[in-house]
mmCIF file of C-alpha atoms in Angstrom:
data_model
loop_
_atom_site.group_PDB
_atom_site.id
_atom_site.type_symbol
_atom_site.label_atom_id
_atom_site.label_comp_id
_atom_site.label_asym_id
_atom_site.label_seq_id
_atom_site.Cartn_x
_atom_site.Cartn_y
_atom_site.Cartn_z
ATOM 1 C CA TYR A 1 -6.106 0.624 6.807
ATOM 2 C CA SER A 2 -6.726 -2.610 8.679
ATOM 3 C CA ILE A 3 -4.929 -0.956 11.634
ATOM 4 C CA LEU A 4 -2.429 -3.789 11.884
ATOM 5 C CA GLN A 5 0.803 -1.817 11.749
ATOM 6 C CA ILE A 6 2.713 -2.478 14.945
ATOM 7 C CA THR A 7 5.783 -0.296 15.010
ATOM 8 C CA GLU A 8 6.056 3.180 13.483
ATOM 9 C CA PRO A 9 3.216 3.797 11.032
ATOM 10 C CA ASN A 10 5.660 4.601 8.224
ATOM 11 C CA GLU A 11 4.370 2.443 5.370
ATOM 12 C CA PHE A 12 1.067 2.973 3.621
ATOM 13 C CA ASP A 13 -0.621 1.134 0.760
ATOM 14 C CA ILE A 14 -3.144 2.905 -1.408
ATOM 15 C CA MET A 15 -5.057 0.981 -4.029
ATOM 16 C CA LEU A 16 -5.821 3.155 -7.024
ATOM 17 C CA VAL A 17 -9.024 1.444 -8.132
ATOM 18 C CA MET A 18 -10.130 1.790 -11.752
ATOM 19 C CA PRO A 19 -13.579 0.373 -12.610
ATOM 20 C CA VAL A 20 -13.671 -1.595 -15.877
ATOM 21 C CA SER A 21 -16.865 -2.956 -17.455
ATOM 22 C CA ARG A 22 -16.267 -6.587 -18.514
ATOM 23 C CA LEU A 23 -13.077 -8.526 -19.002
ATOM 24 C CA GLN A 24 -12.119 -11.912 -20.247
ATOM 25 C CA LEU A 25 -9.778 -13.645 -17.809
ATOM 26 C CA ASP A 26 -7.366 -16.269 -19.150
ATOM 27 C CA GLU A 27 -5.202 -18.117 -16.634
ATOM 28 C CA SER A 28 -1.506 -17.526 -17.288
ATOM 29 C CA ASP A 29 -0.347 -20.561 -15.272
ATOM 30 C CA ASP A 30 -1.662 -23.300 -12.989
ATOM 31 C CA THR A 31 -1.860 -21.194 -9.802
ATOM 32 C CA GLY A 32 -5.291 -19.794 -10.645
ATOM 33 C CA ALA A 33 -4.095 -16.409 -9.384
ATOM 34 C CA TYR A 34 -2.509 -14.822 -12.470
ATOM 35 C CA TYR A 35 -4.417 -13.836 -15.581
ATOM 36 C CA TYR A 36 -4.129 -12.288 -19.007
ATOM 37 C CA LEU A 37 -6.930 -9.797 -19.539
ATOM 38 C CA ALA A 38 -8.740 -8.997 -22.738
ATOM 39 C CA PHE A 39 -11.946 -7.138 -23.574
ATOM 40 C CA LYS A 40 -14.972 -9.212 -24.557
ATOM 41 C CA ARG A 41 -16.193 -6.306 -26.680
ATOM 42 C CA THR A 42 -15.057 -2.731 -27.209
ATOM 43 C CA PRO A 43 -15.010 -1.259 -23.724
ATOM 44 C CA LYS A 44 -16.932 1.834 -22.615
ATOM 45 C CA GLU A 45 -13.543 3.008 -21.310
ATOM 46 C CA LYS A 46 -12.074 3.819 -24.741
ATOM 47 C CA TYR A 47 -8.890 5.270 -23.204
ATOM 48 C CA LEU A 48 -7.873 1.734 -22.197
ATOM 49 C CA LEU A 49 -7.461 0.626 -25.817
ATOM 50 C CA LYS A 50 -4.041 2.251 -26.063
ATOM 51 C CA PHE A 51 -2.790 -0.112 -23.345
ATOM 52 C CA LEU A 52 -3.430 -3.273 -25.350
ATOM 53 C CA ASP A 53 -0.386 -5.245 -26.463
ATOM 54 C CA GLU A 54 0.046 -6.827 -29.915
ATOM 55 C CA ASP A 55 -2.069 -9.849 -28.874
ATOM 56 C CA GLY A 56 -4.944 -7.621 -27.728
ATOM 57 C CA LYS A 57 -4.173 -8.264 -24.051
ATOM 58 C CA LEU A 58 -4.377 -5.445 -21.527
ATOM 59 C CA SER A 59 -0.745 -4.737 -20.652
ATOM 60 C CA ALA A 60 -0.086 -4.214 -16.946
ATOM 61 C CA PHE A 61 3.388 -2.997 -17.872
ATOM 62 C CA LYS A 62 2.113 -0.225 -20.179
ATOM 63 C CA MET A 63 -0.517 0.903 -17.660
ATOM 64 C CA LEU A 64 1.961 1.011 -14.785
ATOM 65 C CA GLN A 65 4.386 2.990 -16.922
ATOM 66 C CA ALA A 66 1.691 5.540 -17.774
ATOM 67 C CA LEU A 67 0.637 5.818 -14.121
ATOM 68 C CA ARG A 68 4.264 6.301 -13.121
ATOM 69 C CA GLU A 69 4.663 9.180 -15.589
ATOM 70 C CA ILE A 70 1.487 10.903 -14.324
ATOM 71 C CA ILE A 71 2.657 10.595 -10.711
ATOM 72 C CA LYS A 72 6.154 11.870 -11.555
ATOM 73 C CA GLN A 73 4.629 14.955 -13.189
ATOM 74 C CA GLU A 74 2.259 15.586 -10.292
ATOM 75 C CA VAL A 75 4.953 15.212 -7.652
ATOM 76 C CA LYS A 76 6.766 18.194 -9.211
ATOM 77 C CA ASN A 77 3.792 20.390 -8.211
ATOM 78 C CA ILE A 78 4.043 19.522 -4.516
ATOM 79 C CA LYS A 79 5.676 22.466 -2.832
ATOM 80 C CA ASN A 80 5.704 22.204 0.956
ATOM 81 C CA VAL A 81 6.897 18.582 1.336
ATOM 82 C CA GLU A 82 9.782 16.737 -0.263
ATOM 83 C CA VAL A 83 8.265 13.848 -2.244
ATOM 84 C CA THR A 84 10.235 11.569 -4.532
ATOM 85 C CA VAL A 85 9.191 8.636 -6.695
ATOM 86 C CA THR A 86 11.507 5.734 -5.898
ATOM 87 C CA ARG A 87 13.119 3.626 -8.606
ATOM 88 C CA LYS A 88 10.948 0.961 -10.150
ATOM 89 C CA LYS A 89 11.274 -2.425 -8.442
ATOM 90 C CA ALA A 90 11.171 -5.297 -10.927
ATOM 91 C CA GLY A 91 7.838 -7.089 -10.861
ATOM 92 C CA SER A 92 6.326 -4.788 -8.244
ATOM 93 C CA PRO A 93 2.692 -3.711 -8.798
ATOM 94 C CA ALA A 94 3.268 -0.400 -7.022
ATOM 95 C CA VAL A 95 4.580 3.081 -7.647
ATOM 96 C CA THR A 96 6.317 4.054 -4.407
ATOM 97 C CA LEU A 97 6.570 7.575 -3.031
ATOM 98 C CA GLN A 98 9.073 8.587 -0.342
ATOM 99 C CA ILE A 99 7.760 11.495 1.685
ATOM 100 C CA LYS A 100 10.415 13.302 3.709
ATOM 101 C CA ASN A 101 9.303 15.695 6.387
ATOM 102 C CA PRO A 102 9.144 15.630 10.162
ATOM 103 C CA PRO A 103 8.095 13.767 12.259
ATOM 104 C CA SER A 104 9.403 10.854 10.161
ATOM 105 C CA GLU A 105 9.928 9.607 6.649
ATOM 106 C CA ILE A 106 7.090 7.555 5.191
ATOM 107 C CA SER A 107 6.724 5.467 2.075
ATOM 108 C CA VAL A 108 3.463 5.178 0.196
ATOM 109 C CA ASP A 109 2.783 2.406 -2.306
ATOM 110 C CA ILE A 110 0.239 3.298 -4.953
ATOM 111 C CA ILE A 111 -1.072 0.038 -6.402
ATOM 112 C CA LEU A 112 -2.793 0.006 -9.762
ATOM 113 C CA THR A 113 -5.969 -2.050 -9.389
ATOM 114 C CA LEU A 114 -8.759 -2.884 -11.804
ATOM 115 C CA GLU A 115 -12.232 -3.456 -10.384
ATOM 116 C CA VAL A 116 -14.501 -5.676 -12.447
ATOM 117 C CA GLN A 117 -18.161 -6.378 -11.677
ATOM 118 C CA GLN A 118 -18.368 -10.015 -12.720
ATOM 119 C CA SER A 119 -18.350 -13.445 -11.115
ATOM 120 C CA TRP A 120 -15.178 -14.741 -9.502
ATOM 121 C CA PRO A 121 -13.098 -17.140 -11.643
ATOM 122 C CA PRO A 122 -13.416 -20.938 -11.155
ATOM 123 C CA SER A 123 -10.102 -21.198 -9.230
ATOM 124 C CA THR A 124 -11.804 -19.471 -6.265
ATOM 125 C CA GLN A 125 -14.745 -21.891 -6.118
ATOM 126 C CA GLU A 126 -13.369 -24.021 -3.266
ATOM 127 C CA GLY A 127 -11.715 -21.153 -1.383
ATOM 128 C CA LEU A 128 -12.937 -18.796 1.341
ATOM 129 C CA LYS A 129 -14.078 -21.686 3.559
ATOM 130 C CA ILE A 130 -15.701 -19.430 6.161
ATOM 131 C CA GLU A 131 -19.082 -21.151 6.557
ATOM 132 C CA GLN A 132 -18.388 -22.394 10.114
ATOM 133 C CA TRP A 133 -16.660 -19.156 11.096
ATOM 134 C CA LEU A 134 -18.595 -16.250 9.548
ATOM 135 C CA GLY A 135 -21.501 -18.131 8.000
ATOM 136 C CA THR A 136 -22.768 -19.216 4.587
ATOM 137 C CA LYS A 137 -24.673 -15.976 4.056
ATOM 138 C CA VAL A 138 -21.544 -13.870 4.560
ATOM 139 C CA ARG A 139 -19.575 -16.079 2.166
ATOM 140 C CA ARG A 140 -22.268 -15.674 -0.488
ATOM 141 C CA GLU A 141 -22.351 -11.909 0.036
ATOM 142 C CA PHE A 142 -18.530 -11.702 -0.303
ATOM 143 C CA ARG A 143 -18.556 -13.706 -3.522
ATOM 144 C CA PHE A 144 -21.020 -11.232 -5.055
ATOM 145 C CA ARG A 145 -18.507 -8.418 -4.614
ATOM 146 C CA SER A 146 -16.375 -7.264 -7.544
ATOM 147 C CA ILE A 147 -13.062 -8.817 -8.546
ATOM 148 C CA TYR A 148 -9.903 -6.810 -7.945
ATOM 149 C CA LEU A 149 -6.872 -7.356 -10.195
ATOM 150 C CA VAL A 150 -3.479 -5.812 -9.510
ATOM 151 C CA ALA A 151 -0.755 -5.224 -12.084
ATOM 152 C CA LYS A 152 1.557 -7.961 -10.876
ATOM 153 C CA GLN A 153 4.118 -9.717 -13.021
ATOM 154 C CA ASN A 154 3.993 -13.484 -12.914
ATOM 155 C CA LYS A 155 7.559 -14.715 -12.483
ATOM 156 C CA ARG A 156 6.587 -18.104 -13.909
ATOM 157 C CA GLU A 157 5.422 -16.618 -17.189
ATOM 158 C CA LYS A 158 7.140 -18.375 -20.111
ATOM 159 C CA VAL A 159 8.040 -15.072 -21.759
ATOM 160 C CA LEU A 160 8.344 -12.222 -19.241
ATOM 161 C CA ARG A 161 6.308 -9.556 -20.967
ATOM 162 C CA GLY A 162 4.856 -7.997 -17.873
ATOM 163 C CA ASN A 163 1.243 -8.173 -18.986
ATOM 164 C CA THR A 164 -0.155 -10.455 -16.284
ATOM 165 C CA TRP A 165 -2.559 -9.384 -13.547
ATOM 166 C CA ARG A 166 -3.040 -11.060 -10.185
ATOM 167 C CA LEU A 167 -6.312 -11.469 -8.304
ATOM 168 C CA SER A 168 -6.428 -9.434 -5.103
ATOM 169 C CA PHE A 169 -8.851 -9.968 -2.243
ATOM 170 C CA SER A 170 -7.718 -7.151 0.024
ATOM 171 C CA HIS A 171 -11.255 -5.688 0.084
ATOM 172 C CA ILE A 172 -12.614 -9.021 1.372
ATOM 173 C CA GLU A 173 -9.730 -9.459 3.831
ATOM 174 C CA LYS A 174 -10.465 -6.030 5.223
ATOM 175 C CA ALA A 175 -14.152 -6.920 5.601
ATOM 176 C CA MET A 176 -13.238 -10.170 7.404
ATOM 177 C CA MET A 177 -10.945 -8.308 9.814
ATOM 178 C CA ASN A 178 -13.604 -5.699 10.543
ATOM 179 C CA ASN A 179 -16.334 -8.281 11.204
ATOM 180 C CA HIS A 180 -14.199 -11.107 12.479
ATOM 181 C CA GLY A 181 -16.511 -12.700 15.036
ATOM 182 C CA ASN A 182 -18.548 -15.861 14.925
ATOM 183 C CA SER A 183 -21.169 -13.881 16.850
ATOM 184 C CA LYS A 184 -22.091 -10.578 15.249
ATOM 185 C CA THR A 185 -21.250 -8.547 18.374
ATOM 186 C CA CYS A 186 -17.635 -9.695 18.823
ATOM 187 C CA CYS A 187 -15.442 -6.699 19.798
ATOM 188 C CA GLU A 188 -18.285 -4.197 19.420
ATOM 189 C CA SER A 189 -18.440 -1.516 22.112
ATOM 190 C CA ASP A 190 -20.709 -3.539 24.387
ATOM 191 C CA GLY A 191 -19.926 -6.995 22.972
ATOM 192 C CA PRO A 192 -17.362 -9.549 24.225
ATOM 193 C CA LYS A 193 -13.750 -8.841 23.196
ATOM 194 C CA CYS A 194 -11.536 -11.370 21.416
ATOM 195 C CA CYS A 195 -7.810 -11.534 20.641
ATOM 196 C CA ARG A 196 -7.926 -12.261 16.890
ATOM 197 C CA LYS A 197 -6.535 -8.876 15.826
ATOM 198 C CA GLY A 198 -3.930 -9.012 18.582
ATOM 199 C CA CYS A 199 -2.818 -12.401 17.284
ATOM 200 C CA LEU A 200 -2.394 -11.187 13.720
ATOM 201 C CA LYS A 201 -0.469 -8.123 14.918
ATOM 202 C CA LEU A 202 1.933 -10.341 16.872
ATOM 203 C CA LEU A 203 2.393 -12.710 13.928
ATOM 204 C CA LYS A 204 3.206 -9.806 11.622
ATOM 205 C CA TYR A 205 5.529 -8.250 14.187
ATOM 206 C CA LEU A 206 7.421 -11.514 14.750
ATOM 207 C CA LEU A 207 7.989 -11.976 11.015
ATOM 208 C CA GLU A 208 9.019 -8.315 10.655
ATOM 209 C CA GLN A 209 11.618 -8.676 13.434
ATOM 210 C CA LEU A 210 12.978 -11.953 12.038
ATOM 211 C CA LYS A 211 13.212 -10.431 8.552
ATOM 212 C CA MET A 212 15.240 -7.545 9.984
ATOM 213 C CA LYS A 213 17.557 -10.033 11.641
ATOM 214 C CA TYR A 214 17.916 -12.361 8.636
ATOM 215 C CA PRO A 215 17.128 -10.211 5.582
ATOM 216 C CA LYS A 216 18.825 -12.488 3.057
ATOM 217 C CA GLU A 217 17.480 -15.825 4.297
ATOM 218 C CA LEU A 218 13.926 -14.540 4.711
ATOM 219 C CA GLU A 219 13.577 -12.224 1.715
ATOM 220 C CA LYS A 220 10.988 -14.566 0.139
ATOM 221 C CA PHE A 221 8.539 -14.016 3.012
ATOM 222 C CA CYS A 222 6.069 -11.202 3.465
ATOM 223 C CA SER A 223 3.278 -10.398 5.882
ATOM 224 C CA TYR A 224 0.776 -12.009 3.475
ATOM 225 C CA HIS A 225 2.145 -15.428 4.461
ATOM 226 C CA VAL A 226 1.264 -14.940 8.138
ATOM 227 C CA LYS A 227 -2.018 -13.247 7.262
ATOM 228 C CA THR A 228 -3.018 -16.319 5.229
ATOM 229 C CA ALA A 229 -1.992 -18.687 8.043
ATOM 230 C CA PHE A 230 -4.027 -16.520 10.416
ATOM 231 C CA PHE A 231 -7.190 -16.751 8.261
ATOM 232 C CA HIS A 232 -6.796 -20.533 8.091
ATOM 233 C CA SER A 233 -6.502 -20.523 11.911
ATOM 234 C CA CYS A 234 -9.756 -18.567 12.175
ATOM 235 C CA VAL A 235 -11.433 -21.307 10.163
ATOM 236 C CA MET A 236 -9.900 -24.110 12.254
ATOM 237 C CA TRP A 237 -11.005 -22.400 15.473
ATOM 238 C CA PRO A 238 -14.234 -20.718 14.357
ATOM 239 C CA ASN A 239 -15.835 -19.875 17.711
ATOM 240 C CA ASP A 240 -15.331 -16.640 19.608
ATOM 241 C CA THR A 241 -14.754 -18.744 22.726
ATOM 242 C CA ASP A 242 -11.576 -20.056 21.030
ATOM 243 C CA TRP A 243 -10.198 -16.501 21.052
ATOM 244 C CA HIS A 244 -10.840 -15.103 24.539
ATOM 245 C CA LEU A 245 -9.059 -11.803 25.025
ATOM 246 C CA GLY A 246 -7.186 -13.172 28.037
ATOM 247 C CA ASP A 247 -5.875 -16.146 26.019
ATOM 248 C CA LEU A 248 -3.768 -14.075 23.626
ATOM 249 C CA ASP A 249 -0.503 -15.878 24.354
ATOM 250 C CA HIS A 250 -2.101 -19.312 23.973
ATOM 251 C CA CYS A 251 -3.894 -18.331 20.718
ATOM 252 C CA PHE A 252 -0.768 -16.725 19.305
ATOM 253 C CA GLN A 253 1.184 -19.927 19.961
ATOM 254 C CA LYS A 254 -1.572 -22.029 18.337
ATOM 255 C CA CYS A 255 -1.467 -19.878 15.173
ATOM 256 C CA LEU A 256 2.321 -20.039 15.132
ATOM 257 C CA GLY A 257 2.241 -23.800 15.561
ATOM 258 C CA TYR A 258 -0.007 -24.061 12.509
ATOM 259 C CA PHE A 259 2.291 -21.753 10.489
ATOM 260 C CA VAL A 260 5.403 -23.765 11.478
ATOM 261 C CA ASP A 261 3.585 -26.902 10.333
ATOM 262 C CA CYS A 262 2.917 -25.280 6.938
ATOM 263 C CA LEU A 263 6.570 -24.225 6.647
ATOM 264 C CA GLN A 264 7.792 -27.726 7.400
ATOM 265 C CA LYS A 265 5.531 -29.193 4.702
ATOM 266 C CA SER A 266 6.178 -26.234 2.354
ATOM 267 C CA GLN A 267 2.418 -26.117 1.930
ATOM 268 C CA LEU A 268 0.300 -23.024 2.611
ATOM 269 C CA PRO A 269 -2.775 -22.815 0.359
ATOM 270 C CA HIS A 270 -3.928 -19.337 -0.649
ATOM 271 C CA PHE A 271 -7.058 -18.588 1.382
ATOM 272 C CA PHE A 272 -9.190 -17.742 -1.667
ATOM 273 C CA ILE A 273 -7.459 -19.896 -4.330
ATOM 274 C CA PRO A 274 -6.717 -23.236 -2.637
ATOM 275 C CA GLN A 275 -4.784 -24.698 -5.592
ATOM 276 C CA TYR A 276 -2.227 -21.882 -5.242
ATOM 277 C CA ASN A 277 0.488 -22.841 -2.757
ATOM 278 C CA LEU A 278 2.171 -19.756 -1.289
ATOM 279 C CA LEU A 279 5.182 -21.786 -0.086
ATOM 280 C CA SER A 280 6.783 -23.423 -3.068
ATOM 281 C CA LEU A 281 8.832 -26.591 -2.776
ATOM 282 C CA GLU A 282 11.759 -24.864 -4.534
ATOM 283 C CA ASP A 283 12.060 -22.624 -1.473
ATOM 284 C CA ARG A 284 12.162 -25.569 0.905
ATOM 285 C CA ALA A 285 15.469 -24.401 2.420
ATOM 286 C CA SER A 286 14.154 -20.956 3.366
ATOM 287 C CA ASN A 287 10.833 -22.431 4.574
ATOM 288 C CA HIS A 288 12.753 -24.720 6.919
ATOM 289 C CA PHE A 289 15.026 -21.882 8.014
ATOM 290 C CA LEU A 290 12.021 -19.784 9.044
ATOM 291 C CA SER A 291 10.357 -22.739 10.766
ATOM 292 C CA ARG A 292 13.544 -23.297 12.832
ATOM 293 C CA GLN A 293 13.723 -19.611 13.772
ATOM 294 C CA ILE A 294 10.073 -19.524 14.849
ATOM 295 C CA SER A 295 10.409 -22.774 16.820
ATOM 296 C CA HIS A 296 13.428 -21.306 18.600
ATOM 297 C CA GLN A 297 11.377 -18.214 19.513
ATOM 298 C CA LEU A 298 8.443 -20.367 20.659
ATOM 299 C CA ASN A 299 10.601 -22.571 22.875
ATOM 300 C CA ASN A 300 12.550 -19.691 24.440
ATOM 301 C CA ARG A 301 9.701 -17.301 25.233
ATOM 302 C CA PHE A 302 10.360 -14.971 22.282
ATOM 303 C CA PRO A 303 13.755 -13.414 22.999
ATOM 304 C CA ILE A 304 13.339 -11.307 19.843
ATOM 305 C CA PHE A 305 10.515 -9.364 21.518
ATOM 306 C CA GLN A 306 12.870 -8.386 24.350
ATOM 307 C CA GLU A 307 15.673 -7.128 22.078
#
């Protein structure tokens, strides 16, 4: 939906958003991103009570299982298209549908998401440093929006019970992409055009191509890594004049340079939760592998784009 797919539009993400009144969030580790959820008092949404585990925590595992069953039943009623529910991927927050029919096969991820109208947890306090780029008012307005939590298993959980939830900011990321300018008219029909979106598309495309070439070495990486590096770049170069449409190649190389730097240090702070490092030190070998591959592309005028 952020119109950032480069090649065939064959993968779609749909967030299935369920509003919940109030929740108690307890951090499940030191990242500040993963939480156990409990109800502060009996919820208005009584149907949710059957998804509590023995400790009274809202079980992501049980809810995903129930959603999966509903989708499996519904898919049987679809007549004119061949739709299958793919096998469950361990730790994935999504139920994935494969839809076969011309012109091409597509996969749709349905992601179970809770929406809670309450203030953002303390781990986000120092994040979203967009004051110089989009302004203090915009930051304040974003932080008044609801919290999204997706049913995502925390691999660092002491006992893997599958009842952790991860904060998601995709609604805010979408808003930042749609109003990405330092001036309010950037990229509007009669406003000046910039190359920010073009940059992010190229970053995603480069990673996609490298992942296809080295699937095993780069399996740890996903487009969220480059998206995060891109948002940090927008903060480092906040002015629209830093992103002239004609400077795409220069801007792309600047963003890549920053990302390579992060890979070499194995340090890429989550844009909204700065204490959460998206590049762990345990993965130093694959971080360095990717940084070497990107540097090779940078120094040789991107041979992978010509392939």
